[in-house]
Amino acid sequence: MPNYILGFDGGGTSCRAAVASADGRILGRGKSGAANILTDPDTALVNIVDAARAAYTDAGIDPAHIASATAVLGLAGNNVGDAVHYVEARLPFAKAEIVSDVLIALEGALPAGDGAVASLGTGTVYVVRRNETVSYIGGWGFAVGDLGSGARLGQALLQESILTFDGIHPSSPLTEAVMAEFDDDPRAVVDFARKARPGDLGRYAPRLFAFADKGDAVAIALLTAATTSIDETLDVVVKRGGKPICLLGGLAGLYRPWIAARHQSLFVGPLADALTGSVALAARQAAAVSEMTA
Amino acid sequence: MPNYILGFDGGGTSCRAAVASADGRILGRGKSGAANILTDPDTALVNIVDAARAAYTDAGIDPAHIASATAVLGLAGNNVGDAVHYVEARLPFAKAEIVSDVLIALEGALPAGDGAVASLGTGTVYVVRRNETVSYIGGWGFAVGDLGSGARLGQALLQESILTFDGIHPSSPLTEAVMAEFDDDPRAVVDFARKARPGDLGRYAPRLFAFADKGDAVAIALLTAATTSIDETLDVVVKRGGKPICLLGGLAGLYRPWIAARHQSLFVGPLADALTGSVALAARQAAAVSEMTA
């Protein structure tokens, strides 16, 4: 029987898989729950296998054959070594590699040549391909990175709201709306922020854009600062030869008009999605293996 | 036998107690381990009692008499309600009140009249007394507050060091020293920062001041931003009538020359320490009680 290949696009919300022929034609797709290898690797393992079996079933192939597949998994949290080793060692495929979720996004969006992806969502990360060589910028997470991310925007908004409560900075309709949501009690804001995960903070981000459109001074100031950090990073992307640039992630469309004029002509739309990118990477891996064994 | 009073100054490192006569004359002192009611209330309870018993022993009074004492405890973390109720309900004193650590600092530093304390350490918090009324500014903790604090300075330094690694911002001797400490591996920085407690981050703060003195551009930029937030807060302190101002906390001396000229003439040294302030508060409480029962 033929050896199939598997591509995965997994994150904190869901895990999507696609099974393809060795040359990369997608035959079937499957979906399951969260595959966050950092926060819950064992659940991620279960959902990865479930998505693979669902894709095989969708393609009309016996799911028992997943054991002979070559797989590439694009997963968030891949830059923390321990989690990757733990999950890679337990995957039931013939060959499996966990790569960055932004790498499969790049492979899907810009399958060939030089280019870059700027992923602007709950976190921020940039990947550049120049002369077949891939390099990353950012993506260091909420604690000391991810500038311009939804999580950092949300944190900045809560911080600014508390500063207005203390009379240190002038309030705005946006900060007044935030404080009202917490019954004008900064202790409630602090309590929420202390327990919040990046995704919880990131849910405030769309509201900043909405209020900025209406002229809210605080929203405009916070977004201007955040966009400055994105523009500075895009300067590095361009310096590394990462052109054209695909803006991806949940905040890409909202940020687009805020980004500096010097970058606007570099933007292109994605050719395909990240799952397609993971399949393309898996097909390349499988081809490399069969060349070696030929 | 006379009813004694107890004052406490407790925090993440140690708990100090003083026993005094009802009129506030200190008779003995004791010291024990950490009294962080937020992170470990049960250990805090043990150390509070140990410090009280040590103070009684130091004064030559039978420690069994702590049960009849009126106590005021100035403890960090007092603005999180649950922890205060938990600990207050379990204290073995006749009467006990937990107050802010910065309130006892104010009582010690400026025992009477209008005035303010700016506490600049791992966290930042400001307290104003005007016409006998006390109000607080800041002190909201690391997640969305404590601007200018040692913890926020340390976080900003690690973040800036990673930005220089990615080529987004220019490096400096300080960021080079930080990256070298982490073997030039931003993943190691991220790993440290994710697990770090505010105190762990705050340990970087003195180095910022030292490098700034040598002209380090990054250190100067980060300290200028941090000092701006302190100056803005001091403007609110002054607007509320909080003059004169005592700068206290581990970073007070380092920050002093950075603070704006408009505030420099408002600064005075503290009359006494926070433990003395807690005793003064306890003496006032005891006097109020005996007036009521007279």
Coordinates of C-alpha atoms in Angstrom, one line a residue:
Chain A
M1 CA 0.0 0.0 0.0
P2 CA 1.1 3.6 -0.6
N3 CA 2.7 5.6 2.2
Y4 CA 0.5 8.6 3.1
I5 CA 1.6 11.8 4.6
L6 CA -0.1 13.9 7.3
G7 CA -0.1 17.6 8.0
F8 CA -1.3 19.2 11.2
D9 CA -2.2 22.7 12.2
G10 CA -2.8 22.7 16.0
G11 CA -3.2 25.4 18.6
G12 CA -5.1 26.3 21.8
T13 CA -8.5 25.9 20.3
S14 CA -8.4 23.0 17.8
C15 CA -6.3 20.6 15.9
R16 CA -6.8 20.2 12.1
A17 CA -5.2 17.3 10.2
A18 CA -5.0 16.5 6.5
V19 CA -3.9 13.2 4.9
A20 CA -2.4 13.4 1.5
S21 CA -0.8 11.2 -1.1
A22 CA 3.0 11.1 -1.1
D23 CA 3.1 13.9 -3.7
G24 CA 1.0 16.2 -1.5
R25 CA -2.5 15.9 -3.0
I26 CA -4.9 16.3 0.0
L27 CA -7.3 13.2 0.2
G28 CA -9.1 13.9 3.5
R29 CA -9.4 16.3 6.4
G30 CA -10.1 15.9 10.2
K31 CA -10.6 18.1 13.2
S32 CA -10.4 17.7 16.9
G33 CA -9.9 19.6 20.1
A34 CA -7.0 21.7 21.5
A35 CA -3.4 20.8 20.8
N36 CA -1.5 23.0 23.1
I37 CA 1.7 21.1 23.8
L38 CA 2.9 23.6 26.4
T39 CA 0.0 23.6 28.7
D40 CA -1.5 20.1 28.2
P41 CA 0.7 17.8 26.1
D42 CA -1.2 14.6 26.9
T43 CA -4.5 16.1 25.7
A44 CA -2.7 17.4 22.7
L45 CA -1.5 13.9 21.9
V46 CA -5.0 12.5 22.1
N47 CA -6.4 15.2 19.9
I48 CA -3.6 14.9 17.3
V49 CA -4.3 11.2 16.9
D50 CA -8.1 11.8 16.8
A51 CA -7.6 14.4 14.0
A52 CA -5.4 12.1 12.0
R53 CA -7.9 9.2 12.3
A54 CA -10.7 11.5 11.3
A55 CA -8.8 12.6 8.2
Y56 CA -8.1 9.0 7.2
T57 CA -11.8 8.2 7.6
D58 CA -12.7 11.2 5.6
A59 CA -10.4 10.0 2.8
G60 CA -11.8 6.5 2.9
I61 CA -8.6 5.0 4.3
D62 CA -8.4 2.6 7.2
P63 CA -7.2 4.8 10.2
A64 CA -5.0 1.9 11.3
H65 CA -2.6 3.1 8.6
I66 CA -1.7 6.3 10.4
A67 CA 1.2 4.3 11.9
S68 CA 3.0 4.3 8.5
A69 CA 2.5 8.0 7.8
T70 CA 5.2 10.7 7.6
A71 CA 3.8 13.7 9.5
V72 CA 4.7 17.4 10.0
L73 CA 2.9 19.1 12.8
G74 CA 2.8 22.9 13.0
L75 CA 2.0 23.6 16.7
A76 CA 2.0 26.7 18.8
G77 CA 4.6 26.5 21.6
N78 CA 7.1 24.6 19.5
N79 CA 10.0 26.8 20.7
V80 CA 10.0 25.4 24.2
G81 CA 12.2 22.3 23.8
D82 CA 10.9 20.0 26.6
A83 CA 7.3 19.9 25.3
V84 CA 8.4 19.2 21.8
H85 CA 10.5 16.2 22.8
Y86 CA 7.8 14.8 25.1
V87 CA 5.2 14.9 22.3
E88 CA 7.4 13.9 19.4
A89 CA 8.5 10.8 21.3
R90 CA 4.9 9.7 21.8
L91 CA 3.4 10.3 18.3
P92 CA 2.2 7.1 16.7
F93 CA 3.5 7.9 13.2
A94 CA 6.4 6.3 11.2
K95 CA 8.1 9.7 11.2
A96 CA 7.0 13.0 12.8
E97 CA 8.4 16.5 13.1
I98 CA 6.9 19.3 15.2
V99 CA 7.6 22.7 13.7
S100 CA 6.5 26.2 14.4
D101 CA 2.9 27.1 13.6
V102 CA 4.2 30.2 11.8
L103 CA 6.4 28.1 9.6
I104 CA 3.5 26.1 8.2
A105 CA 1.6 29.4 7.8
L106 CA 4.5 30.7 5.7
E107 CA 4.6 27.4 3.7
G108 CA 0.9 27.8 3.0
A109 CA 0.9 31.5 2.4
L110 CA 4.0 31.8 0.2
P111 CA 5.0 28.3 -0.9
A112 CA 8.1 29.4 -2.9
G113 CA 10.8 32.1 -3.1
D114 CA 11.6 34.8 -0.7
G115 CA 8.9 36.1 1.6
A116 CA 7.7 36.5 5.2
V117 CA 4.7 36.1 7.4
A118 CA 3.9 38.4 10.3
S119 CA 1.5 36.6 12.6
L120 CA -0.5 39.2 14.6
G121 CA -2.9 37.5 17.1
T122 CA -2.9 36.8 20.8
G123 CA 0.9 36.6 20.4
T124 CA 3.1 38.0 17.7
V125 CA 5.8 36.2 15.7
Y126 CA 7.5 36.8 12.3
V127 CA 9.2 34.3 10.0
V128 CA 11.4 35.2 7.0
R129 CA 12.4 32.9 4.1
R130 CA 15.3 34.3 2.1
N131 CA 17.3 32.0 -0.4
E132 CA 15.6 28.9 1.1
T133 CA 16.8 29.8 4.6
V134 CA 14.1 30.4 7.2
S135 CA 14.7 32.6 10.3
Y136 CA 12.4 33.9 13.0
I137 CA 11.9 37.2 14.8
G138 CA 9.9 37.6 17.9
G139 CA 7.5 35.0 19.2
W140 CA 9.0 35.0 22.7
G141 CA 5.7 35.0 24.5
F142 CA 3.7 37.3 26.8
A143 CA 6.1 37.7 29.7
V144 CA 8.9 39.6 28.0
G145 CA 7.9 39.6 24.3
D146 CA 4.9 39.6 21.9
L147 CA 4.9 43.3 21.6
G148 CA 1.9 44.5 19.6
S149 CA 0.0 41.3 20.4
G150 CA -3.6 41.1 21.5
A151 CA -2.5 40.0 24.9
R152 CA -0.1 42.9 25.4
L153 CA -2.8 45.3 24.1
G154 CA -5.3 44.0 26.6
Q155 CA -2.7 44.3 29.4
A156 CA -1.9 47.8 28.4
L157 CA -5.6 48.7 28.4
L158 CA -6.2 47.4 31.9
Q159 CA -3.1 49.1 33.2
E160 CA -4.1 52.4 31.6
S161 CA -7.6 52.0 33.1
I162 CA -6.2 51.7 36.5
L163 CA -3.9 54.7 35.9
T164 CA -7.0 56.7 35.1
F165 CA -8.8 55.4 38.2
D166 CA -5.9 56.8 40.3
G167 CA -6.1 60.1 38.4
I168 CA -2.6 59.7 37.0
H169 CA -3.7 59.7 33.3
P170 CA -6.8 61.2 31.8
S171 CA -9.7 58.8 31.2
S172 CA -11.5 58.1 27.9
P173 CA -14.7 56.5 26.9
L174 CA -12.7 53.2 26.5
T175 CA -11.1 53.3 30.0
E176 CA -14.5 54.3 31.4
A177 CA -16.1 51.3 29.7
V178 CA -13.4 49.0 31.1
M179 CA -13.7 50.3 34.6
A180 CA -17.5 50.1 34.5
E181 CA -17.2 46.4 33.5
F182 CA -15.3 45.9 36.7
D183 CA -17.8 47.9 38.8
D184 CA -15.2 50.8 39.0
D185 CA -13.1 48.6 41.4
P186 CA -9.4 48.4 40.5
R187 CA -9.1 45.4 42.8
A188 CA -11.4 43.5 40.4
V189 CA -9.2 44.5 37.5
V190 CA -6.1 43.4 39.3
D191 CA -7.7 40.1 40.3
F192 CA -8.7 39.4 36.7
A193 CA -5.3 40.4 35.3
R194 CA -3.4 38.3 37.8
K195 CA -5.3 35.1 36.8
A196 CA -5.7 36.0 33.1
R197 CA -4.0 33.9 30.4
P198 CA -2.8 35.7 27.2
G199 CA -6.0 34.7 25.4
D200 CA -8.2 36.3 28.2
L201 CA -6.3 39.6 27.8
G202 CA -6.3 39.4 24.0
R203 CA -10.1 39.5 24.0
Y204 CA -9.9 43.3 24.7
A205 CA -7.9 43.9 21.6
P206 CA -10.7 44.3 19.0
R207 CA -12.3 46.9 21.3
L208 CA -9.2 49.1 21.2
F209 CA -9.5 49.2 17.4
A210 CA -13.2 49.9 17.5
F211 CA -12.8 52.8 20.0
A212 CA -9.8 54.2 18.1
D213 CA -11.9 54.4 15.0
K214 CA -14.3 56.6 17.0
G215 CA -11.4 58.9 18.1
D216 CA -10.8 57.5 21.6
A217 CA -7.5 59.1 22.7
V218 CA -6.4 56.2 25.0
A219 CA -7.1 53.6 22.3
I220 CA -5.2 55.7 19.7
A221 CA -2.2 56.1 22.0
L222 CA -2.0 52.4 22.9
L223 CA -2.4 51.3 19.3
T224 CA 0.1 53.9 18.1
A225 CA 2.7 52.5 20.5
A226 CA 1.9 48.9 19.6
T227 CA 2.0 49.6 15.9
T228 CA 5.4 51.3 16.3
S229 CA 6.8 48.0 17.7
I230 CA 5.3 46.1 14.8
D231 CA 6.7 48.6 12.2
E232 CA 10.1 48.3 13.9
T233 CA 10.0 44.5 13.6
L234 CA 8.8 44.7 9.9
D235 CA 11.9 46.8 9.3
V236 CA 14.0 43.9 10.4
V237 CA 11.9 41.5 8.3
V238 CA 12.6 43.7 5.2
K239 CA 16.3 44.0 6.1
R240 CA 16.5 40.2 6.1
G241 CA 15.0 40.1 2.6
G242 CA 11.6 38.9 3.7
K243 CA 9.5 40.3 0.9
P244 CA 6.6 40.1 0.1
I245 CA 4.9 39.9 3.5
C246 CA 1.7 38.2 4.5
L247 CA -0.1 39.6 7.5
L248 CA -1.8 36.7 9.3
G249 CA -3.5 36.1 12.6
G250 CA -6.7 37.4 14.2
L251 CA -5.6 41.0 14.4
A252 CA -4.0 41.2 10.9
G253 CA -7.0 42.9 9.3
L254 CA -7.4 45.4 12.2
Y255 CA -3.8 46.3 12.2
R256 CA -3.4 46.7 8.5
P257 CA -4.5 50.4 8.2
W258 CA -2.3 51.3 11.2
I259 CA 0.9 50.0 9.8
A260 CA 3.4 52.5 8.3
A261 CA 3.1 53.6 4.7
R262 CA 6.6 52.3 4.0
H263 CA 5.4 48.7 4.5
Q264 CA 2.0 48.8 2.8
S265 CA 3.2 48.0 -0.8
L266 CA 4.9 44.8 0.5
F267 CA 1.7 43.1 1.7
V268 CA 0.2 40.2 -0.3
G269 CA -2.6 37.8 0.5
P270 CA -1.9 34.2 1.4
L271 CA -2.0 31.6 -1.4
A272 CA -3.2 28.8 0.9
D273 CA -3.7 28.1 4.6
A274 CA -1.4 26.8 7.3
L275 CA -2.8 23.2 7.1
T276 CA -1.9 23.1 3.4
G277 CA 1.5 24.4 4.3
S278 CA 2.0 21.5 6.8
V279 CA 1.1 19.0 4.1
A280 CA 3.6 20.6 1.7
L281 CA 6.3 20.3 4.3
A282 CA 5.4 16.7 5.0
A283 CA 5.5 15.9 1.2
R284 CA 8.9 17.4 1.0
Q285 CA 10.1 15.4 3.9
A286 CA 8.7 12.2 2.5
A287 CA 10.4 12.9 -0.9
A288 CA 13.7 13.5 0.8
V289 CA 13.3 10.1 2.6
S290 CA 12.5 8.2 -0.5
E291 CA 15.4 9.8 -2.4
M292 CA 17.7 8.7 0.4
T293 CA 16.3 5.1 0.3
A294 CA 16.2 4.9 -3.6
Chain B
M1 CA -1.7 43.2 84.7
P2 CA -1.4 46.0 82.1
N3 CA -2.7 45.5 78.5
Y4 CA 0.2 45.6 76.1
I5 CA 0.1 46.6 72.5
L6 CA 1.8 45.0 69.5
G7 CA 3.0 46.4 66.3
F8 CA 4.2 44.4 63.3
D9 CA 6.0 45.1 60.1
G10 CA 5.8 42.0 57.9
G11 CA 6.7 41.1 54.3
G12 CA 8.1 38.5 52.0
T13 CA 11.5 38.3 53.8
S14 CA 10.8 38.7 57.5
C15 CA 8.3 39.7 60.2
R16 CA 9.3 42.2 62.9
A17 CA 7.3 42.8 66.0
A18 CA 7.5 45.3 68.9
V19 CA 5.6 45.1 72.2
A20 CA 4.8 48.4 73.9
S21 CA 3.1 49.8 76.9
A22 CA -0.5 51.1 76.3
D23 CA 0.9 54.6 75.7
G24 CA 3.2 53.4 72.9
R25 CA 6.6 53.1 74.6
I26 CA 8.4 50.2 73.0
L27 CA 9.5 47.6 75.6
G28 CA 10.9 44.8 73.4
R29 CA 11.4 43.6 69.8
G30 CA 11.3 40.3 68.0
K31 CA 11.9 39.0 64.6
S32 CA 10.9 35.9 62.6
G33 CA 10.6 34.6 59.0
A34 CA 8.4 35.7 56.1
A35 CA 4.9 37.0 56.6
N36 CA 3.5 37.0 53.1
I37 CA -0.3 36.7 53.7
L38 CA -1.0 36.4 49.9
T39 CA 1.3 33.5 49.0
D40 CA 1.5 31.6 52.3
P41 CA -0.9 32.8 55.0
D42 CA -0.4 29.8 57.3
T43 CA 3.4 30.3 57.5
A44 CA 2.7 34.0 57.9
L45 CA 0.5 33.2 60.9
V46 CA 3.2 31.1 62.5
N47 CA 5.8 33.8 62.0
I48 CA 3.6 36.6 63.3
V49 CA 3.1 34.7 66.6
D50 CA 6.8 33.8 66.8
A51 CA 7.8 37.4 66.4
A52 CA 5.2 38.5 69.0
R53 CA 6.5 35.9 71.5
A54 CA 10.1 36.9 70.8
A55 CA 9.2 40.6 71.5
Y56 CA 7.5 39.7 74.8
T57 CA 10.5 37.6 75.8
D58 CA 12.8 40.5 74.9
A59 CA 10.8 42.7 77.1
G60 CA 10.9 40.3 80.0
I61 CA 7.1 39.6 79.8
D62 CA 5.5 36.1 79.8
P63 CA 4.7 35.4 76.1
A64 CA 1.4 33.8 77.2
H65 CA 0.2 37.4 77.6
I66 CA 0.1 38.0 73.8
A67 CA -3.5 36.8 74.0
S68 CA -4.6 40.1 75.7
A69 CA -2.7 42.4 73.3
T70 CA -4.1 45.0 70.9
A71 CA -2.2 44.5 67.6
V72 CA -1.8 46.4 64.4
L73 CA 0.0 44.5 61.6
G74 CA 1.3 46.3 58.6
L75 CA 1.6 43.6 56.0
A76 CA 2.3 43.5 52.3
G77 CA -0.6 42.1 50.2
N78 CA -3.2 43.7 52.5
N79 CA -5.4 45.0 49.6
V80 CA -6.4 41.5 48.6
G81 CA -9.5 40.9 50.8
D82 CA -9.6 37.1 51.2
A83 CA -6.1 36.8 52.6
V84 CA -6.7 39.5 55.2
H85 CA -9.9 38.0 56.5
Y86 CA -8.3 34.5 56.7
V87 CA -5.3 35.8 58.7
E88 CA -7.2 38.3 60.9
A89 CA -9.7 35.6 61.9
R90 CA -6.8 33.3 63.1
L91 CA -4.6 35.8 65.0
P92 CA -4.4 34.9 68.8
F93 CA -4.6 38.5 70.0
A94 CA -7.5 40.2 71.9
K95 CA -7.8 42.7 69.0
A96 CA -6.0 42.8 65.7
E97 CA -6.1 44.8 62.5
I98 CA -4.1 44.2 59.4
V99 CA -3.3 47.4 57.5
S100 CA -1.2 48.3 54.5
D101 CA 2.6 48.1 54.9
V102 CA 2.8 51.5 53.4
L103 CA 0.4 53.0 56.0
I104 CA 2.7 52.0 58.9
A105 CA 5.6 53.3 56.9
L106 CA 3.8 56.7 56.7
E107 CA 2.9 56.6 60.5
G108 CA 6.6 56.0 61.2
A109 CA 8.0 58.4 58.7
L110 CA 5.6 61.3 59.2
P111 CA 3.7 60.7 62.5
A112 CA 1.5 63.8 62.3
G113 CA 0.1 66.4 59.9
D114 CA -0.1 66.3 56.1
G115 CA 2.4 64.3 54.2
A116 CA 3.0 61.3 51.9
V117 CA 5.2 58.3 51.5
A118 CA 6.3 57.0 48.1
S119 CA 7.4 53.4 48.5
L120 CA 9.8 52.5 45.6
G121 CA 10.9 48.9 45.8
T122 CA 10.1 45.6 44.2
G123 CA 6.6 47.2 43.9
T124 CA 5.5 50.8 44.0
V125 CA 2.8 52.4 46.1
Y126 CA 2.0 55.9 47.4
V127 CA 0.0 56.9 50.5
V128 CA -1.2 60.4 51.2
R129 CA -2.4 61.9 54.6
R130 CA -4.3 65.1 54.3
N131 CA -6.4 66.6 57.1
E132 CA -6.2 63.2 58.9
T133 CA -7.6 61.4 55.9
V134 CA -5.5 58.7 54.3
S135 CA -5.7 57.7 50.6
Y136 CA -3.6 55.4 48.4
I137 CA -2.3 55.7 44.9
G138 CA -0.9 52.7 43.0
G139 CA 0.2 49.6 44.7
W140 CA -1.8 47.4 42.2
G141 CA 0.9 44.8 41.7
F142 CA 3.1 43.6 38.9
A143 CA 0.4 42.4 36.4
V144 CA -1.1 45.7 35.5
G145 CA 0.5 48.2 37.9
D146 CA 3.6 49.0 40.0
L147 CA 5.0 51.2 37.2
G148 CA 8.6 52.3 38.0
S149 CA 9.0 49.3 40.4
G150 CA 12.1 47.1 40.5
A151 CA 10.1 44.3 39.1
R152 CA 8.9 46.3 36.1
L153 CA 12.4 47.7 35.5
G154 CA 13.7 44.1 35.5
Q155 CA 11.0 43.0 33.1
A156 CA 11.6 45.9 30.8
L157 CA 15.4 45.2 30.8
L158 CA 14.8 41.5 29.8
Q159 CA 12.3 42.5 27.1
E160 CA 14.7 45.1 25.7
S161 CA 17.6 42.6 25.8
I162 CA 15.5 40.2 23.6
L163 CA 14.6 43.1 21.2
T164 CA 18.3 43.7 20.8
F165 CA 18.9 40.0 20.1
D166 CA 16.3 40.1 17.3
G167 CA 18.0 43.3 15.9
I168 CA 14.9 45.3 16.5
H169 CA 16.6 47.7 18.9
P170 CA 20.3 48.6 19.3
S171 CA 22.1 46.8 22.0
S172 CA 24.1 48.4 24.8
P173 CA 26.7 47.2 27.3
L174 CA 23.8 46.5 29.7
T175 CA 21.8 44.4 27.3
E176 CA 25.0 42.6 26.2
A177 CA 25.7 41.8 29.8
V178 CA 22.2 40.5 30.3
M179 CA 22.3 38.3 27.2
A180 CA 25.7 37.0 28.1
E181 CA 24.3 36.0 31.5
F182 CA 21.8 33.8 29.6
D183 CA 24.4 32.4 27.2
D184 CA 23.0 34.7 24.4
D185 CA 19.9 32.4 24.3
P186 CA 16.7 34.3 24.3
R187 CA 14.8 31.1 25.2
A188 CA 16.7 31.0 28.5
V189 CA 15.6 34.6 29.1
V190 CA 12.0 33.7 28.4
D191 CA 12.2 30.6 30.6
F192 CA 13.5 32.7 33.5
A193 CA 11.0 35.5 33.0
R194 CA 8.0 33.1 32.8
K195 CA 8.8 31.6 36.1
A196 CA 10.2 34.7 37.8
R197 CA 8.4 36.3 40.7
P198 CA 8.5 40.1 41.1
G199 CA 11.4 39.9 43.5
D200 CA 13.4 37.9 40.9
L201 CA 12.9 40.6 38.3
G202 CA 13.6 43.3 40.8
R203 CA 17.1 42.1 41.4
Y204 CA 18.0 43.6 38.0
A205 CA 17.0 47.1 39.0
P206 CA 20.2 48.3 40.8
R207 CA 22.2 47.3 37.7
L208 CA 20.1 49.6 35.5
F209 CA 21.1 52.5 37.8
A210 CA 24.7 51.5 37.8
F211 CA 24.9 51.2 34.0
A212 CA 22.9 54.5 33.5
D213 CA 25.5 56.3 35.6
K214 CA 28.1 55.1 33.1
G215 CA 26.1 56.4 30.2
D216 CA 24.4 53.2 29.0
A217 CA 21.8 54.3 26.5
V218 CA 19.3 51.5 27.2
A219 CA 19.5 51.9 31.0
I220 CA 19.0 55.6 30.6
A221 CA 16.0 55.2 28.3
L222 CA 14.3 52.6 30.6
L223 CA 15.0 54.7 33.7
T224 CA 13.7 57.8 32.1
A225 CA 10.4 56.1 31.2
A226 CA 10.1 54.6 34.7
T227 CA 10.9 57.9 36.4
T228 CA 8.3 59.7 34.2
S229 CA 5.6 57.4 35.6
I230 CA 6.9 58.1 39.2
D231 CA 6.8 61.8 38.5
E232 CA 3.3 61.6 37.2
T233 CA 2.2 59.8 40.3
L234 CA 4.0 62.3 42.6
D235 CA 2.0 65.1 40.8
V236 CA -1.2 63.3 42.0
V237 CA 0.3 63.0 45.5
V238 CA 1.0 66.7 45.5
K239 CA -2.5 67.6 44.1
R240 CA -4.0 65.6 47.0
G241 CA -2.0 67.7 49.5
G242 CA 0.5 65.0 50.3
K243 CA 3.4 67.2 51.3
P244 CA 6.1 66.7 52.5
I245 CA 7.0 63.4 50.8
C246 CA 9.2 60.6 52.2
L247 CA 10.8 58.4 49.5
L248 CA 11.1 54.9 51.0
G249 CA 11.8 51.4 49.7
G250 CA 14.9 49.7 48.4
L251 CA 15.1 51.9 45.2
A252 CA 14.4 55.3 46.9
G253 CA 18.0 56.4 47.1
L254 CA 18.8 55.3 43.6
Y255 CA 15.7 57.0 42.1
R256 CA 16.1 60.3 44.1
P257 CA 18.5 62.0 41.6
W258 CA 16.3 60.9 38.6
I259 CA 13.1 62.5 39.9
A260 CA 12.0 65.8 38.4
A261 CA 13.3 69.0 39.8
R262 CA 9.7 70.2 40.7
H263 CA 9.5 67.5 43.4
Q264 CA 13.0 67.7 44.9
S265 CA 12.2 70.4 47.4
L266 CA 9.2 68.3 48.8
F267 CA 11.4 65.4 50.0
V268 CA 12.1 64.9 53.7
G269 CA 13.7 62.0 55.6
P270 CA 11.6 59.6 57.7
L271 CA 11.3 60.3 61.5
A272 CA 11.1 56.7 62.4
D273 CA 10.7 53.3 60.8
A274 CA 7.5 51.3 59.8
L275 CA 7.6 49.1 62.9
T276 CA 7.5 52.2 65.1
G277 CA 4.6 53.4 62.9
S278 CA 2.7 50.1 63.6
V279 CA 3.2 50.6 67.3
A280 CA 1.9 54.2 67.1
L281 CA -1.2 53.0 65.3
A282 CA -1.8 50.2 67.8
A283 CA -1.5 52.7 70.7
R284 CA -4.1 54.9 69.1
Q285 CA -6.4 51.9 68.7
A286 CA -5.9 50.9 72.3
A287 CA -6.6 54.4 73.4
A288 CA -9.8 54.6 71.3
V289 CA -11.0 51.3 72.9
S290 CA -10.3 52.4 76.5
E291 CA -12.1 55.7 75.8
M292 CA -15.1 53.8 74.6
T293 CA -15.1 51.5 77.6
A294 CA -14.4 54.3 80.1

